[in-house]
Amino acid sequence: MAVLRRTLVRSAPITGRKGSASMALPASTKPLRADAERTVRTILEAAERVLAANPAATMEQIAEAAGVARTTVHRRFASREALITALAAWATQRFHDAVEAARPDTAPPAVALHQVTANVLRVKIGWGFAMGALPTDAPEVARVHADVLAQCERLFARARDAGLLPADADLDWARRVYYALIHEAAAQSPDTDAAMDALASRVVDTLLHGVGKPATP
Amino acid sequence: MAVLRRTLVRSAPITGRKGSASMALPASTKPLRADAERTVRTILEAAERVLAANPAATMEQIAEAAGVARTTVHRRFASREALITALAAWATQRFHDAVEAARPDTAPPAVALHQVTANVLRVKIGWGFAMGALPTDAPEVARVHADVLAQCERLFARARDAGLLPADADLDWARRVYYALIHEAAAQSPDTDAAMDALASRVVDTLLHGVGKPATP
DNA sequence: ATGACTTGCGACATTGATGTTGCAAGTATC
DNA sequence: GATACTTGCAACATCAATGTCGCAAGTCAT
């Protein structure tokens, strides 16, 4: 009962109770038909929207927002939990891509910092619920988060070595402040790319220099 | 189990039940017996603990954590929603007191900033759920939050005028960063008073100067 | 065009949480 | 010590959400 089912997306009609376990994104089973795949995405997008507004939303509300029947949601996702898990997996993939795209391990720290910020911000605005407050015990999701965490730590270490941070900086605190700032900034939901970049700049600037008056003796 | 079920945002709050409007606050009715008052506090504290760990916890879990029968919880709080509301009201009071105690309107900005931070941190650690992620439509709660917000804005304005912040600082952004930092810091849960003050110092320092290397050419 | 797949709809079973009530036994308060 | 309150227990009643199933009608792929 408490066992979270690994069944994320049903690729075939459900037969038994706990039988059909099809893996997450790289669906190892059968490719869905075009229309079915579209439905899955529609449902995921609706779920993000609805759950962001109300984390306790029912399957029916999600179905309604997606413009499908409730039974269809259950046909595609074995359970409510499976839907949430799939949602997390989906968003996590985007998250990972966003970080990767910034080449945080090779680009100059200052550049990477800005780029990562902007990219992650973009994802977080569209998939805030899926990324945020959900206890991801999921197998694949946790791995990606750990991976991103490691990349983040490496980036901060490089930033320190490059002189952006003091030599004795508490990198863990720095990282957490960074996360918090991104989280806060994501609430702004800028509409244009320019606003996006401006926001990212503001996050990085605040991270490095705070909001106080620079000391000018 | 689904970890994210019913928050208080039930989208369909309308049950056939007639409005059994028994107010949550100990205000207008009779003073409870010493007995009962203690149970109320015990339940509130248990609720905070349990709900912080799992926002979708059931009344039964809360009752169990409080060491009372489930029916007793229902006797003291008309409904789940009433319990949450009472919890929010209780925590909000603490919050308000914490801010007031720092005399943010009269103490020197730098002092007030540190004091407010430390005080609020203390409350937020013990009553994190009640203060945090809950859409308090409650009448009294919203008022207090608005009040604190105003105090915070005044404090930041004074800080700017005192030269702590640049003259053209975006006070709204500053305040939001401040909130975010406090929220993040509260996750640390320091045990001693010394750690408490150290954490507050760190928050204020980070707020003003960030985590970057100070420019010293 | 044919066959396989997908969806909406209606109906059903199940479960878990909520909220009530009555009563006996225990406690505070005067 | 009498009275009024409070609690635990056990038994209800209710209800909303989940999850299943079969079938008819529609859609996709080849």
GROMACS .gro file of C-alpha atoms in nm, chain B:
model
  217
  218MET     CA    1   0.072   0.669   0.117
  219ALA     CA    2   0.021   0.987  -0.067
  220VAL     CA    3   0.226   1.237   0.116
  221LEU     CA    4   0.057   1.527  -0.042
  222ARG     CA    5  -0.310   1.491   0.017
  223ARG     CA    6  -0.552   1.729   0.166
  224THR     CA    7  -0.391   2.051   0.252
  225LEU     CA    8  -0.651   2.288   0.374
  226VAL     CA    9  -0.715   2.404   0.024
  227ARG     CA   10  -0.995   2.171  -0.039
  228SER     CA   11  -1.141   2.303  -0.354
  229ALA     CA   12  -1.481   2.169  -0.271
  230PRO     CA   13  -1.533   2.277   0.086
  231ILE     CA   14  -1.904   2.253   0.052
  232THR     CA   15  -2.043   1.952   0.218
  233GLY     CA   16  -2.407   1.907   0.279
  234ARG     CA   17  -2.340   1.989   0.638
  235LYS     CA   18  -2.485   2.301   0.774
  236GLY     CA   19  -2.240   2.559   0.893
  237SER     CA   20  -2.137   2.444   1.233
  238ALA     CA   21  -1.942   2.760   1.285
  239SER     CA   22  -1.758   2.712   1.605
  240MET     CA   23  -1.478   2.958   1.614
  241ALA     CA   24  -1.131   2.834   1.666
  242LEU     CA   25  -0.992   3.111   1.875
  243PRO     CA   26  -1.047   3.102   2.251
  244ALA     CA   27  -1.198   3.441   2.219
  245SER     CA   28  -1.562   3.498   2.286
  246THR     CA   29  -1.671   3.174   2.447
  247LYS     CA   30  -1.597   3.054   2.795
  248PRO     CA   31  -1.261   3.013   2.959
  249LEU     CA   32  -1.165   2.650   2.935
  250ARG     CA   33  -1.089   2.445   3.236
  251ALA     CA   34  -0.719   2.407   3.315
  252ASP     CA   35  -0.756   2.054   3.197
  253ALA     CA   36  -0.891   2.130   2.859
  254GLU     CA   37  -0.662   2.421   2.795
  255ARG     CA   38  -0.364   2.197   2.839
  256THR     CA   39  -0.503   1.947   2.591
  257VAL     CA   40  -0.560   2.219   2.338
  258ARG     CA   41  -0.198   2.324   2.359
  259THR     CA   42  -0.080   1.967   2.347
  260ILE     CA   43  -0.282   1.907   2.035
  261LEU     CA   44  -0.157   2.225   1.874
  262GLU     CA   45   0.202   2.132   1.941
  263ALA     CA   46   0.151   1.781   1.813
  264ALA     CA   47  -0.022   1.914   1.506
  265GLU     CA   48   0.272   2.138   1.430
  266ARG     CA   49   0.515   1.851   1.463
  267VAL     CA   50   0.315   1.604   1.262
  268LEU     CA   51   0.201   1.841   0.991
  269ALA     CA   52   0.550   1.975   0.946
  270ALA     CA   53   0.660   1.624   0.865
  271ASN     CA   54   0.358   1.553   0.652
  272PRO     CA   55   0.114   1.827   0.557
  273ALA     CA   56  -0.144   1.565   0.470
  274ALA     CA   57  -0.138   1.393   0.805
  275THR     CA   58  -0.474   1.277   0.930
  276MET     CA   59  -0.653   1.381   1.246
  277GLU     CA   60  -0.583   1.039   1.383
  278GLN     CA   61  -0.209   1.080   1.342
  279ILE     CA   62  -0.223   1.415   1.511
  280ALA     CA   63  -0.430   1.276   1.793
  281GLU     CA   64  -0.190   0.990   1.837
  282ALA     CA   65   0.107   1.224   1.847
  283ALA     CA   66  -0.072   1.431   2.106
  284GLY     CA   67  -0.152   1.127   2.310
  285VAL     CA   68  -0.525   1.180   2.304
  286ALA     CA   69  -0.819   1.010   2.138
  287ARG     CA   70  -0.922   1.122   1.798
  288THR     CA   71  -1.262   1.221   1.926
  289THR     CA   72  -1.100   1.459   2.169
  290VAL     CA   73  -0.938   1.644   1.887
  291HIS     CA   74  -1.273   1.680   1.722
  292ARG     CA   75  -1.419   1.794   2.049
  293ARG     CA   76  -1.168   2.076   2.073
  294PHE     CA   77  -1.162   2.167   1.707
  295ALA     CA   78  -1.480   2.151   1.510
  296SER     CA   79  -1.307   2.040   1.195
  297ARG     CA   80  -0.971   1.979   1.042
  298GLU     CA   81  -0.984   2.322   0.891
  299ALA     CA   82  -1.060   2.475   1.228
  300LEU     CA   83  -0.755   2.304   1.371
  301ILE     CA   84  -0.532   2.438   1.098
  302THR     CA   85  -0.675   2.783   1.135
  303ALA     CA   86  -0.621   2.777   1.508
  304LEU     CA   87  -0.269   2.657   1.451
  305ALA     CA   88  -0.204   2.942   1.213
  306ALA     CA   89  -0.353   3.190   1.455
  307TRP     CA   90  -0.139   3.062   1.738
  308ALA     CA   91   0.182   3.073   1.538
  309THR     CA   92   0.096   3.410   1.396
  310GLN     CA   93   0.064   3.548   1.744
  311ARG     CA   94   0.410   3.420   1.829
  312PHE     CA   95   0.538   3.567   1.508
  313HIS     CA   96   0.391   3.902   1.582
  314ASP     CA   97   0.531   3.901   1.934
  315ALA     CA   98   0.874   3.809   1.801
  316VAL     CA   99   0.876   4.107   1.570
  317GLU     CA  100   0.736   4.344   1.827
  318ALA     CA  101   0.995   4.242   2.082
  319ALA     CA  102   1.269   4.363   1.851
  320ARG     CA  103   1.124   4.718   1.845
  321PRO     CA  104   1.186   4.745   1.470
  322ASP     CA  105   1.046   5.096   1.452
  323THR     CA  106   1.267   5.250   1.713
  324ALA     CA  107   1.589   5.054   1.754
  325PRO     CA  108   1.879   5.142   1.524
  326PRO     CA  109   1.827   4.963   1.191
  327ALA     CA  110   2.132   4.741   1.221
  328VAL     CA  111   2.035   4.635   1.570
  329ALA     CA  112   1.671   4.585   1.485
  330LEU     CA  113   1.763   4.381   1.182
  331HIS     CA  114   1.966   4.139   1.385
  332GLN     CA  115   1.714   4.122   1.662
  333VAL     CA  116   1.418   4.066   1.437
  334THR     CA  117   1.606   3.798   1.252
  335ALA     CA  118   1.699   3.609   1.565
  336ASN     CA  119   1.351   3.633   1.712
  337VAL     CA  120   1.170   3.532   1.399
  338LEU     CA  121   1.412   3.250   1.340
  339ARG     CA  122   1.332   3.115   1.681
  340VAL     CA  123   0.961   3.111   1.612
  341LYS     CA  124   0.998   2.977   1.265
  342ILE     CA  125   1.196   2.681   1.382
  343GLY     CA  126   0.932   2.573   1.626
  344TRP     CA  127   0.629   2.663   1.419
  345GLY     CA  128   0.751   2.626   1.067
  346PHE     CA  129   0.446   2.455   0.928
  347ALA     CA  130   0.194   2.681   1.088
  348MET     CA  131   0.370   2.988   0.954
  349GLY     CA  132   0.473   2.855   0.622
  350ALA     CA  133   0.297   2.705   0.330
  351LEU     CA  134  -0.064   2.761   0.411
  352PRO     CA  135  -0.299   2.999   0.235
  353THR     CA  136  -0.437   3.170   0.538
  354ASP     CA  137  -0.760   3.327   0.433
  355ALA     CA  138  -0.820   3.372   0.800
  356PRO     CA  139  -0.922   3.724   0.894
  357GLU     CA  140  -0.698   3.789   1.188
  358VAL     CA  141  -0.397   3.607   1.052
  359ALA     CA  142  -0.389   3.807   0.733
  360ARG     CA  143  -0.406   4.130   0.928
  361VAL     CA  144  -0.107   4.043   1.139
  362HIS     CA  145   0.093   3.939   0.838
  363ALA     CA  146   0.012   4.264   0.668
  364ASP     CA  147   0.109   4.449   0.982
  365VAL     CA  148   0.442   4.274   1.004
  366LEU     CA  149   0.497   4.337   0.637
  367ALA     CA  150   0.450   4.707   0.691
  368GLN     CA  151   0.688   4.706   0.983
  369CYS     CA  152   0.941   4.525   0.773
  370GLU     CA  153   0.908   4.780   0.497
  371ARG     CA  154   0.955   5.066   0.738
  372LEU     CA  155   1.260   4.899   0.884
  373PHE     CA  156   1.415   4.858   0.544
  374ALA     CA  157   1.341   5.217   0.456
  375ARG     CA  158   1.513   5.326   0.773
  376ALA     CA  159   1.803   5.099   0.694
  377ARG     CA  160   1.834   5.264   0.357
  378ASP     CA  161   1.819   5.611   0.504
  379ALA     CA  162   2.084   5.511   0.754
  380GLY     CA  163   2.316   5.415   0.472
  381LEU     CA  164   2.298   5.041   0.510
  382LEU     CA  165   2.131   5.005   0.173
  383PRO     CA  166   2.203   5.212  -0.136
  384ALA     CA  167   1.971   5.503  -0.194
  385ASP     CA  168   1.823   5.343  -0.504
  386ALA     CA  169   1.777   5.000  -0.350
  387ASP     CA  170   1.474   4.798  -0.450
  388LEU     CA  171   1.319   4.759  -0.108
  389ASP     CA  172   1.070   4.501  -0.221
  390TRP     CA  173   1.338   4.277  -0.361
  391ALA     CA  174   1.544   4.328  -0.049
  392ARG     CA  175   1.257   4.224   0.170
  393ARG     CA  176   1.188   3.916  -0.034
  394VAL     CA  177   1.550   3.816  -0.026
  395TYR     CA  178   1.538   3.865   0.347
  396TYR     CA  179   1.236   3.639   0.382
  397ALA     CA  180   1.399   3.377   0.165
  398LEU     CA  181   1.716   3.382   0.370
  399ILE     CA  182   1.526   3.346   0.693
  400HIS     CA  183   1.331   3.060   0.548
  401GLU     CA  184   1.648   2.889   0.442
  402ALA     CA  185   1.824   2.952   0.768
  403ALA     CA  186   1.532   2.810   0.963
  404ALA     CA  187   1.609   2.474   0.810
  405GLN     CA  188   1.930   2.465   1.012
  406SER     CA  189   1.752   2.435   1.345
  407PRO     CA  190   2.032   2.544   1.576
  408ASP     CA  191   2.013   2.411   1.927
  409THR     CA  192   2.188   2.669   2.140
  410ASP     CA  193   2.130   3.040   2.178
  411ALA     CA  194   2.480   3.104   2.056
  412ALA     CA  195   2.419   2.911   1.736
  413MET     CA  196   2.096   3.103   1.706
  414ASP     CA  197   2.270   3.439   1.714
  415ALA     CA  198   2.544   3.321   1.486
  416LEU     CA  199   2.286   3.213   1.234
  417ALA     CA  200   2.104   3.545   1.257
  418SER     CA  201   2.432   3.726   1.201
  419ARG     CA  202   2.501   3.515   0.902
  420VAL     CA  203   2.160   3.590   0.755
  421VAL     CA  204   2.198   3.962   0.799
  422ASP     CA  205   2.552   3.957   0.667
  423THR     CA  206   2.452   3.757   0.364
  424LEU     CA  207   2.158   3.984   0.305
  425LEU     CA  208   2.378   4.292   0.303
  426HIS     CA  209   2.697   4.164   0.146
  427GLY     CA  210   2.619   3.834  -0.021
  428VAL     CA  211   2.852   3.539  -0.018
  429GLY     CA  212   3.099   3.679  -0.269
  430LYS     CA  213   3.446   3.811  -0.208
  431PRO     CA  214   3.436   4.175  -0.105
  432ALA     CA  215   3.593   4.396  -0.367
  433THR     CA  216   3.926   4.518  -0.229
  434PRO     CA  217   4.141   4.655  -0.507
   0.00000   0.00000   0.00000
